[in-house]
XYZ file of C-alpha atoms in Angstrom:
684
model
C 33.642 55.020 40.082
C 31.047 53.488 42.417
C 27.564 54.802 43.181
C 28.607 55.617 46.799
C 31.328 57.868 45.542
C 28.838 59.704 43.331
C 26.505 60.259 46.265
C 29.324 61.541 48.521
C 30.615 63.924 45.787
C 30.142 67.559 46.699
C 27.489 69.393 44.728
C 28.536 71.985 42.161
C 28.357 75.602 43.181
C 26.913 77.977 40.650
C 28.298 81.416 41.106
C 26.158 84.262 40.013
C 27.457 87.413 38.423
C 25.705 89.482 41.053
C 27.794 91.215 43.593
C 28.571 94.542 45.138
C 29.631 97.439 42.979
C 33.020 97.321 44.465
C 33.456 93.763 43.508
C 32.422 94.495 39.915
C 34.726 97.474 39.741
C 37.644 95.380 40.900
C 36.899 92.698 38.365
C 36.794 95.193 35.530
C 40.128 96.568 36.545
C 41.600 93.095 36.682
C 40.219 92.173 33.203
C 42.074 95.062 31.656
C 45.352 93.487 32.743
C 44.515 89.954 31.394
C 46.172 88.887 28.159
C 44.195 87.009 25.434
C 45.100 83.307 25.155
C 45.053 81.859 21.600
C 45.785 78.169 21.054
C 46.399 78.701 17.318
C 49.331 80.955 18.175
C 50.561 78.439 20.704
C 50.183 75.679 18.100
C 52.716 77.335 15.839
C 55.344 77.287 18.596
C 54.757 73.732 19.726
C 56.547 70.711 18.320
C 54.196 67.840 17.277
C 56.795 65.290 18.294
C 57.023 66.757 21.800
C 53.228 66.756 22.052
C 53.222 63.123 21.032
C 55.806 62.359 23.741
C 53.742 64.342 26.269
C 50.663 62.376 25.202
C 52.374 59.071 25.899
C 53.738 60.273 29.241
C 50.330 61.616 30.289
C 48.654 58.351 29.334
C 51.250 56.424 31.304
C 50.896 58.677 34.329
C 47.112 58.466 34.148
C 47.279 54.708 33.980
C 49.628 54.697 36.972
C 47.294 56.913 39.039
C 44.353 54.714 38.194
C 46.292 51.687 39.282
C 47.222 53.380 42.599
C 43.611 54.334 43.249
C 42.625 50.751 42.570
C 45.241 49.506 45.028
C 44.121 51.939 47.695
C 40.532 50.839 47.342
C 41.464 47.216 47.505
C 43.563 47.881 50.605
C 40.510 49.271 52.388
C 40.924 52.964 51.986
C 37.716 54.943 52.031
C 36.398 56.615 48.941
C 36.772 60.149 50.279
C 40.206 59.743 51.796
C 42.853 62.359 51.153
C 45.114 60.047 49.204
C 42.397 59.061 46.791
C 41.254 62.653 46.367
C 44.829 63.735 45.699
C 45.208 61.189 42.998
C 41.815 62.108 41.519
C 42.896 65.716 41.200
C 46.095 64.655 39.539
C 44.080 62.456 37.165
C 41.798 65.378 36.328
C 44.813 67.469 35.478
C 46.034 64.718 33.191
C 42.572 64.552 31.522
C 42.734 68.276 30.918
C 46.147 67.818 29.355
C 44.770 65.053 27.098
C 41.868 67.262 26.000
C 44.258 70.028 25.158
C 46.444 67.646 23.182
C 43.308 66.387 21.396
C 42.361 69.924 20.449
C 45.839 70.637 19.258
C 45.772 67.419 17.154
C 42.475 68.410 15.537
C 43.815 71.878 14.857
C 46.943 70.423 13.308
C 44.731 68.088 11.168
C 42.591 70.999 10.009
C 45.661 73.053 9.277
C 47.165 70.131 7.331
C 43.964 69.712 5.325
C 43.909 73.415 4.548
C 47.497 73.304 3.421
C 46.792 70.182 1.319
C 43.772 71.847 -0.276
C 45.822 74.931 -1.088
C 48.568 72.760 -2.601
C 45.960 70.818 -4.591
C 44.527 74.049 -5.922
C 47.975 75.153 -6.996
C 48.512 71.749 -8.699
C 45.134 72.041 -10.466
C 46.039 75.473 -11.710
C 49.359 74.178 -12.994
C 47.647 71.124 -14.598
C 45.140 73.371 -16.348
C 47.972 75.496 -17.642
C 49.697 72.294 -18.838
C 46.529 71.157 -20.680
C 46.236 74.524 -22.352
C 49.843 74.332 -23.453
C 49.359 70.763 -24.767
C 46.254 71.828 -26.697
C 48.187 74.721 -28.215
C 51.014 72.322 -29.130
C 48.542 69.923 -30.757
C 46.901 72.757 -32.663
C 50.268 73.951 -33.881
C 51.207 70.409 -34.915
C 47.986 70.112 -36.941
C 48.663 73.386 -38.631
C 52.223 72.284 -39.371
C 50.878 68.986 -40.791
C 48.390 70.847 -42.989
C 51.171 73.048 -44.236
C 53.360 70.040 -44.967
C 50.507 68.177 -46.696
C 49.390 71.122 -48.753
C 49.473 70.390 -52.461
C 49.375 73.073 -55.016
C 47.240 72.633 -58.100
C 50.313 72.607 -60.276
C 51.369 69.314 -58.667
C 48.323 67.613 -60.230
C 49.320 68.763 -63.683
C 51.413 66.291 -65.643
C 54.216 68.478 -66.863
C 56.688 67.449 -69.532
C 60.021 66.162 -68.325
C 62.878 68.593 -67.746
C 64.840 67.221 -70.714
C 61.887 67.753 -73.087
C 61.287 71.174 -71.540
C 64.827 72.426 -72.196
C 64.754 70.812 -75.639
C 61.400 72.158 -76.894
C 60.756 75.373 -74.933
C 62.076 78.653 -76.371
C 64.939 80.403 -74.552
C 62.813 83.309 -73.313
C 60.674 80.812 -71.386
C 63.224 78.164 -70.397
C 66.015 80.627 -69.301
C 68.491 77.814 -68.657
C 71.039 80.084 -66.971
C 68.497 80.764 -64.201
C 66.252 77.720 -64.053
C 69.023 75.120 -63.900
C 70.151 76.513 -60.554
C 66.813 77.604 -59.027
C 64.181 74.884 -58.680
C 61.415 77.423 -58.011
C 62.157 79.339 -61.181
C 62.316 76.034 -63.077
C 58.817 75.101 -61.894
C 57.445 78.526 -62.875
C 59.063 78.258 -66.301
C 57.649 74.757 -66.869
C 54.181 76.017 -65.897
C 54.494 78.892 -68.373
C 55.482 76.440 -71.106
C 52.524 74.190 -70.190
C 50.176 77.179 -70.451
C 51.523 78.044 -73.895
C 51.067 74.462 -75.086
C 47.505 74.256 -73.735
C 46.548 77.490 -75.462
C 47.840 76.053 -78.725
C 45.965 72.776 -78.161
C 42.778 74.700 -77.301
C 42.958 76.400 -80.675
C 43.410 73.026 -82.353
C 40.430 71.665 -80.385
C 38.214 74.498 -81.578
C 39.289 73.855 -85.152
C 38.641 70.104 -84.824
C 35.276 70.747 -83.169
C 34.141 72.931 -86.030
C 35.200 70.275 -88.557
C 33.410 67.644 -86.468
C 30.177 69.641 -86.567
C 30.444 69.891 -90.347
C 30.966 66.118 -90.630
C 28.032 65.454 -88.289
C 25.782 67.611 -90.409
C 26.830 65.646 -93.492
C 26.174 62.371 -91.655
C 22.713 63.552 -90.575
C 21.870 64.463 -94.143
C 22.942 61.026 -95.376
C 21.080 59.352 -92.500
C 17.887 61.181 -93.411
C 18.358 60.078 -96.983
C 18.855 56.457 -95.939
C 15.861 56.547 -93.583
C 13.738 57.787 -96.449
C 14.789 54.661 -98.365
C 13.596 52.320 -95.582
C 9.866 52.293 -96.467
C 10.650 51.668 -100.105
C 13.010 48.802 -99.273
C 10.404 47.245 -96.996
C 7.841 47.380 -99.765
C 10.333 45.735 -102.107
C 11.091 42.970 -99.557
C 7.394 42.379 -98.957
C 6.770 42.099 -102.671
C 9.678 39.659 -103.068
C 8.386 37.184 -100.443
C 6.799 34.839 -103.021
C 10.047 34.853 -104.991
C 12.039 34.027 -101.826
C 9.728 31.144 -101.024
C 9.901 29.826 -104.579
C 13.708 29.991 -104.660
C 14.043 28.701 -101.045
C 15.910 31.861 -100.068
C 14.093 33.236 -96.981
C 16.179 36.382 -96.513
C 13.579 38.184 -94.406
C 13.086 35.223 -92.086
C 16.847 34.881 -91.695
C 17.134 38.573 -90.881
C 14.468 38.341 -88.175
C 16.115 35.254 -86.727
C 19.472 37.058 -86.639
C 17.902 39.959 -84.734
C 16.380 37.607 -82.185
C 19.634 35.608 -81.909
C 21.318 38.625 -80.326
C 19.347 37.916 -77.147
C 20.233 34.216 -76.951
C 22.509 33.054 -74.112
C 26.025 32.097 -75.285
C 25.484 28.285 -75.368
C 22.263 28.554 -77.391
C 23.894 31.125 -79.668
C 26.810 28.773 -80.371
C 24.363 25.960 -81.177
C 22.270 28.286 -83.376
C 25.278 29.415 -85.409
C 26.884 25.985 -85.771
C 23.641 24.159 -86.603
C 22.713 26.810 -89.150
C 26.160 26.636 -90.734
C 26.024 22.833 -90.886
C 22.554 22.955 -92.433
C 23.659 25.384 -95.145
C 26.845 23.493 -95.951
C 26.024 19.789 -95.496
C 22.349 19.126 -94.792
C 19.632 21.035 -96.618
C 16.962 19.113 -94.685
C 18.071 20.650 -91.366
C 16.345 23.839 -90.238
C 16.957 25.939 -87.124
C 14.476 28.342 -85.554
C 14.263 30.402 -82.359
C 11.210 30.239 -80.117
C 10.162 31.996 -76.948
C 9.402 35.417 -75.515
C 11.803 37.969 -76.990
C 10.639 40.788 -74.698
C 11.377 38.741 -71.598
C 14.812 37.878 -72.980
C 15.472 41.577 -73.562
C 14.468 42.296 -69.976
C 16.992 39.692 -68.772
C 19.802 41.196 -70.833
C 18.930 44.742 -69.699
C 21.408 46.236 -67.165
C 20.196 46.142 -63.525
C 20.205 49.959 -63.264
C 17.683 50.327 -66.075
C 15.332 47.747 -64.631
C 15.478 49.457 -61.259
C 14.601 52.817 -62.808
C 11.671 51.328 -64.703
C 10.206 49.602 -61.663
C 10.994 52.261 -59.054
C 7.342 53.297 -58.848
C 6.077 49.826 -57.999
C 8.846 48.854 -55.546
C 7.360 50.785 -52.632
C 3.913 49.253 -53.122
C 5.349 45.747 -53.350
C 7.352 46.266 -50.157
C 4.255 47.428 -48.313
C 2.312 44.386 -49.512
C 5.131 42.035 -48.576
C 5.263 43.392 -45.029
C 1.576 42.629 -44.628
C 1.870 39.092 -45.880
C 2.520 36.248 -43.544
C 6.018 34.838 -43.660
C 6.207 31.798 -45.929
C 7.004 28.426 -44.465
C 10.353 26.719 -44.979
C 8.840 24.299 -47.495
C 7.416 27.097 -49.640
C 10.731 28.934 -49.539
C 12.590 25.805 -50.704
C 10.082 25.312 -53.538
C 10.633 28.890 -54.654
C 14.405 28.411 -54.536
C 14.130 25.190 -56.566
C 11.964 26.881 -59.193
C 14.416 29.747 -59.426
C 17.396 27.384 -59.722
C 15.695 25.296 -62.445
C 14.503 28.347 -64.357
C 14.791 28.247 -68.146
C 15.884 31.050 -70.426
C 12.860 32.618 -72.195
C 14.290 31.724 -75.612
C 14.840 28.197 -76.926
C 16.047 26.566 -80.130
C 14.154 24.158 -82.369
C 16.121 21.993 -84.829
C 14.082 19.995 -87.358
C 15.686 16.979 -89.036
C 13.758 15.784 -92.095
C 14.155 12.281 -93.461
C 13.471 10.911 -96.921
C 10.159 9.359 -95.861
C 8.853 12.832 -94.844
C 9.241 12.075 -91.153
C 10.628 14.876 -89.025
C 12.542 14.779 -85.739
C 11.924 17.967 -83.733
C 14.614 18.812 -81.170
C 13.825 21.527 -78.615
C 16.882 22.857 -76.752
C 16.498 24.794 -73.485
C 19.112 26.611 -71.403
C 18.929 26.455 -67.585
C 20.474 29.754 -66.581
C 21.445 29.026 -62.974
C 22.756 25.502 -63.699
C 24.609 26.486 -66.906
C 23.496 23.379 -68.805
C 21.364 22.623 -71.871
C 18.475 20.151 -72.020
C 16.650 18.688 -74.997
C 13.134 17.438 -75.653
C 12.029 15.524 -78.729
C 8.971 15.068 -80.882
C 8.458 12.938 -83.994
C 6.148 13.854 -86.865
C 5.333 11.294 -89.558
C 3.195 11.264 -92.656
C 1.523 7.945 -91.702
C -0.364 6.802 -88.623
C 1.878 4.960 -86.150
C -0.732 3.958 -83.571
C -1.167 0.378 -84.840
C 1.670 -1.474 -83.054
C 1.100 -1.926 -79.321
C 4.606 -3.182 -78.577
C 6.136 -0.157 -80.334
C 4.776 2.317 -77.801
C 8.206 3.069 -76.274
C 10.089 3.345 -79.548
C 9.151 6.957 -80.284
C 8.616 8.033 -76.673
C 10.284 11.405 -76.115
C 11.644 10.219 -72.742
C 13.652 7.348 -74.245
C 14.067 8.180 -77.928
C 17.574 9.661 -77.558
C 18.837 7.412 -74.750
C 22.441 6.288 -75.274
C 22.885 8.158 -78.548
C 26.488 7.956 -77.437
C 27.524 5.031 -75.233
C 26.483 5.358 -71.535
C 24.880 8.777 -72.093
C 21.505 8.259 -70.388
C 20.720 11.939 -69.788
C 19.373 11.400 -66.274
C 21.933 13.411 -64.311
C 23.458 16.804 -64.966
C 26.992 16.705 -66.430
C 28.018 19.895 -64.589
C 29.809 18.914 -61.321
C 29.008 22.291 -59.752
C 25.274 21.512 -59.855
C 25.663 18.882 -57.121
C 26.565 21.568 -54.573
C 23.769 23.816 -55.829
C 21.249 20.979 -55.383
C 22.383 20.373 -51.793
C 21.469 23.945 -50.858
C 17.852 23.626 -52.037
C 17.254 19.977 -51.143
C 17.293 18.405 -54.632
C 18.435 14.785 -54.383
C 18.618 13.920 -58.080
C 18.030 15.772 -61.342
C 16.236 12.722 -62.763
C 13.055 13.793 -60.932
C 12.826 16.908 -63.125
C 13.873 15.422 -66.488
C 10.304 14.926 -67.692
C 9.579 18.656 -67.310
C 12.941 20.209 -68.171
C 14.351 17.760 -70.722
C 17.413 15.512 -70.779
C 20.879 17.063 -70.180
C 22.781 14.700 -72.492
C 26.542 15.194 -72.709
C 26.409 15.513 -76.504
C 23.928 18.374 -76.102
C 26.447 20.265 -73.957
C 29.189 19.697 -76.504
C 26.984 20.906 -79.364
C 26.520 24.167 -77.432
C 30.234 24.546 -76.693
C 30.022 23.562 -73.006
C 32.751 21.268 -71.678
C 32.633 20.044 -68.070
C 35.039 17.081 -68.184
C 38.726 17.039 -69.102
C 38.852 13.281 -69.691
C 37.803 13.388 -73.327
C 40.298 13.553 -76.154
C 38.976 16.929 -77.290
C 39.055 18.638 -73.920
C 41.243 21.414 -75.347
C 38.453 22.500 -77.701
C 36.027 25.077 -76.357
C 33.036 27.031 -77.623
C 32.439 26.997 -81.370
C 35.335 24.627 -82.069
C 33.927 22.023 -79.678
C 30.444 22.393 -81.182
C 31.704 22.064 -84.748
C 33.733 18.945 -83.903
C 30.594 17.081 -82.735
C 27.942 18.568 -85.026
C 28.219 16.293 -88.062
C 28.476 13.016 -86.126
C 25.617 13.952 -83.780
C 23.282 14.914 -86.635
C 24.016 11.632 -88.431
C 23.369 9.672 -85.238
C 20.091 11.525 -84.659
C 18.870 10.853 -88.176
C 19.996 7.217 -87.916
C 18.174 6.855 -84.571
C 14.926 8.149 -86.093
C 15.224 5.845 -89.124
C 15.975 2.785 -86.966
C 13.038 3.474 -84.647
C 10.654 3.986 -87.549
C 11.892 0.758 -89.144
C 11.409 -1.104 -85.848
C 7.932 0.382 -85.519
C 6.998 -0.946 -88.943
C 8.529 -4.354 -88.197
C 6.756 -4.628 -84.813
C 3.451 -3.988 -86.506
C 4.072 -7.072 -88.677
C 5.435 -9.167 -85.810
C 2.324 -8.560 -83.724
C 0.362 -10.140 -86.596
C 2.728 -13.176 -86.530
C 4.405 -12.120 -89.763
C 8.206 -12.023 -89.943
C 9.042 -9.552 -92.726
C 12.097 -10.601 -94.753
C 13.275 -8.275 -97.497
C 14.236 -9.540 -100.942
C 17.897 -8.707 -100.255
C 17.871 -11.197 -97.334
C 15.903 -14.077 -98.877
C 19.093 -16.008 -99.622
C 19.838 -16.312 -95.890
C 16.957 -18.742 -95.316
C 15.541 -21.839 -97.038
C 12.432 -21.526 -99.149
C 10.268 -23.258 -96.563
C 10.369 -22.516 -92.835
C 7.668 -24.451 -90.982
C 8.121 -22.944 -87.504
C 6.400 -19.634 -87.134
C 6.153 -16.678 -84.792
C 2.886 -16.827 -82.868
C 3.303 -14.003 -80.363
C 5.327 -10.801 -79.981
C 4.808 -8.670 -76.890
C 6.657 -6.029 -74.955
C 7.603 -6.463 -71.287
C 9.141 -4.341 -68.553
C 12.581 -4.668 -67.033
C 11.057 -6.147 -63.874
C 9.226 -8.832 -65.857
C 12.427 -9.618 -67.739
C 14.445 -10.114 -64.541
C 11.832 -12.571 -63.234
C 12.426 -15.005 -66.127
C 14.470 -18.026 -65.038
C 16.353 -18.551 -68.307
C 17.844 -15.013 -68.467
C 19.648 -14.973 -65.118
C 23.031 -15.662 -66.712
C 22.535 -12.598 -68.928
C 21.767 -10.432 -65.908
C 24.804 -11.689 -64.004
C 27.034 -10.936 -66.992
C 25.834 -7.306 -66.961
C 24.643 -7.388 -70.572
C 21.330 -5.681 -69.757
C 20.488 -2.199 -68.450
C 17.221 -0.506 -67.558
C 17.392 1.723 -70.635
C 17.088 -1.285 -72.970
C 13.825 -2.376 -74.578
C 12.544 -5.841 -73.598
C 10.315 -8.100 -75.704
C 9.012 -11.655 -75.566
C 8.678 -13.790 -78.706
C 6.932 -17.188 -78.952
C 7.827 -19.529 -81.870
C 5.765 -22.701 -82.245
C 5.741 -25.813 -84.368
C 3.366 -28.554 -83.423
C 3.644 -29.288 -79.715
C 7.026 -27.572 -79.417
C 6.976 -24.048 -78.051
C 10.100 -21.876 -78.037
C 10.212 -18.809 -75.768
C 12.664 -16.047 -76.644
C 13.452 -13.082 -74.362
C 14.770 -10.307 -76.620
C 16.803 -7.319 -75.416
C 16.988 -4.437 -77.894
C 19.669 -1.870 -77.080
C 18.780 1.832 -77.682
C 21.732 1.965 -80.097
C 20.163 -0.654 -82.434
C 21.252 -1.662 -85.077
C 24.787 -0.673 -84.008
C 24.388 -3.046 -81.041
C 22.946 -6.466 -81.886
C 19.729 -7.547 -80.093
C 20.298 -10.270 -77.500
C 18.180 -13.462 -77.509
C 17.772 -15.891 -74.573
C 15.903 -19.147 -75.352
C 13.744 -21.640 -73.472
C 12.144 -24.648 -75.217
C 8.954 -26.252 -73.888
C 8.882 -29.697 -75.493
C 9.176 -32.940 -73.585
C 9.989 -30.855 -70.570
C 11.628 -27.458 -70.267
C 15.073 -26.752 -71.683
C 17.234 -23.654 -71.860
C 20.618 -22.614 -73.130
C 22.108 -23.461 -69.720
C 20.948 -27.096 -69.884
C 20.907 -27.894 -73.614
C 23.989 -27.464 -75.809
C 21.927 -27.260 -78.984
C 19.802 -24.428 -77.575
C 23.027 -22.678 -76.665
C 24.164 -23.205 -80.259
C 20.867 -21.694 -81.488
C 21.473 -18.646 -79.273
C 24.933 -18.362 -80.795
C 23.520 -18.542 -84.335
C 21.158 -15.674 -83.570
C 23.376 -13.465 -81.370
C 26.901 -13.909 -82.701
C 26.833 -13.940 -86.505
C 25.793 -10.326 -87.023
C 27.604 -9.881 -90.334
C 25.446 -12.606 -91.943
C 22.140 -11.248 -90.659
C 22.379 -7.447 -90.821
C 21.571 -7.290 -94.529
C 22.145 -4.101 -96.491
C 23.432 -1.078 -94.579
C 22.587 0.360 -92.143
C 21.289 -3.064 -91.049
C 17.699 -2.160 -90.203
C 16.557 -5.739 -91.035
C 18.769 -7.275 -88.334
C 16.013 -8.040 -85.793
C 13.583 -9.679 -88.250
C 16.430 -11.707 -89.770
C 17.349 -12.932 -86.285
C 13.758 -14.026 -85.654
C 13.576 -15.786 -89.047
C 16.856 -17.589 -88.338
C 15.471 -18.603 -84.947
C 12.452 -20.206 -86.685
C 14.785 -21.949 -89.125
C 17.007 -23.293 -86.328
C 13.949 -24.599 -84.471
C 12.984 -26.594 -87.587
C 16.470 -28.114 -87.720
C 16.403 -28.841 -83.995
C 13.058 -30.654 -84.111
C 13.619 -32.518 -87.384
C 17.044 -33.847 -86.364
C 16.080 -34.821 -82.826
C 16.590 -38.646 -82.604
C 13.716 -40.877 -81.583
C 14.658 -43.237 -78.831
C 11.642 -45.549 -79.054
C 11.881 -47.017 -82.579
C 15.300 -45.720 -83.759
C 13.965 -43.887 -86.827
C 15.663 -40.763 -88.180
C 13.218 -38.290 -86.643
C 10.102 -37.938 -84.572
C 6.934 -38.762 -86.399
C 5.487 -35.411 -85.425
C 8.254 -33.530 -87.274
C 9.115 -35.182 -90.631
C 12.515 -34.461 -92.128
C 12.240 -31.540 -94.588
C 15.712 -29.998 -94.260
C 18.673 -31.593 -95.975
C 21.531 -32.111 -93.517
C 24.920 -33.653 -94.249
C 25.224 -34.906 -90.668
C 22.462 -34.814 -88.054
C 24.872 -34.581 -85.095
C 28.565 -34.123 -84.462
C 30.916 -34.320 -81.520
C 30.448 -35.459 -77.936
C 27.782 -32.806 -77.336
C 25.871 -34.027 -80.435
C 25.493 -30.546 -81.912
C 23.064 -30.158 -84.786
C 23.821 -28.526 -88.166
C 22.319 -25.015 -87.904
C 24.348 -23.309 -90.679
C 22.390 -22.847 -93.919
C 24.419 -23.006 -97.132
C 23.106 -21.019 -100.086
C 22.531 -21.802 -102.941
C 23.106 -25.537 -102.300
C 20.249 -25.542 -99.804
C 21.681 -27.897 -97.174
C 22.610 -27.457 -93.523
C 26.035 -28.122 -92.075
C 28.018 -27.638 -88.910
C 30.179 -24.589 -88.386
């Protein structure tokens, strides 16, 4: 609608209620005849579908009128013309119709919402009733379940079987004519019979209890009598101590040791029992004793509950102190874990092996609780001073004394395979780093204590005491033999350092009466120094040397000739023959690799063990080898041909040994074999 049309529109007329009395009277009379119009009543009679159709028709008619008005205006009709006004009135009527339809639609919507709300309320009421019914059903089901699961106390009683009941119960209780047909009566009858039996057993219990009290009183009287004997027996034992010592029957000491042995861990206990039994039966010079803190061992064997009760007062204080402390670093925590893993048992065993020369080998056995292995440390006590020989310093060293007691048993690594995984958790690379503090975990030590970690051995089926007993005798003999051989070597080294080769009277026939060549130097050297020698490389390549061996250097001289000998002494000497490698400094340098006769001298010293070991157990083997080496050097120098004047021997070394032939074969080997008692040398 344009602005001109608005201006030309007629103003609204506001009619006042004022008027003449007649007019008012007529209006009042007319209002009494007017009926009240209510759209809600009309809404009930109207069809929504018809209203929807009327709405579409009215909208279409209104759109048509608007289009006609638009056409009239475009055709030049004035705004206030009769045709336009007619169509405006018709449009207003249609607007009124639309408003009425809108009101009716809102009323229908409100009525529909009210009806929906009422229906929802009815549904909620029904749903609440359903929930109440379901809750009642669930409650009833629970009650039914409780009733079904109810167990009477008689069900927990183990009644006799029905066959035994009818067989043993009297007829007035069993009533077979009734109980065989009625299960309820049968149960009641069985309960009555059970009650009768329990009454009878209760009477027997009272009778037995009274007899038990009488026996206990008699036992208490005898116990008091025996306890009164204890002080007297102790006085008798104390008075008999000198007699026990004189007769070598230490009963009191053995009793104390047996009391302490109860707190030993199983491996140490097996070793204690087997070593003690072997000492009593086969070796009177073997003694076994227990050392360590008995109270700490008792605390370890105490049940965890008891220890918690004893320390309950201090736990709270320790926790408060620990919360105040600063958290330990990772390194400190690993150190604590390592110490805990390598922890020893408070008790240890000491086995003393006495020899005929009053020397004693002390063996200290320790049990590592978390690793489940045994370690051993050694100490040697002698009646004479052994500090004279410098080269014998490693012979009685506790770190190497028991090396290779059995072949390839070096005692550097733990024999328990499970320990490898335990070490990985705490960062331990090798057990050899802790051997000096904890001792050596030799395999034979584990077997003596009944521990078996490998199934490769021939006696893998033996366990515990049987395994210990099977190795006890051989191990003790090897230990005593090792001590005797080391003491003999110590004594021999003391003489060798003074350039004296001791030869016993039993071995004098192995050598001629006069040996001109003599030992001038005997020193000890390390494995590194040994490997640097040029004339021992073939021995190293052959794998005849290990780091656990003992290495020595001997110098034998005669005139201008100087013979160097590198000697390897195996820890299992004299069971394993010492190995000699030779180098001769005379008119140049020669060795067994370049000179066949030097190789023959090495063979004379290294190969013919049966000729040189002397009386058993062959403790003179090393000195006999050195003496034979001096003898062979004499033969070598005296039989060496002189190229210049063609005489039988060099002028520097006159012929003193009688030889059938000075050389034989293409290699011109010399006669190094000494024949006793003829006193001449011959070829082998």
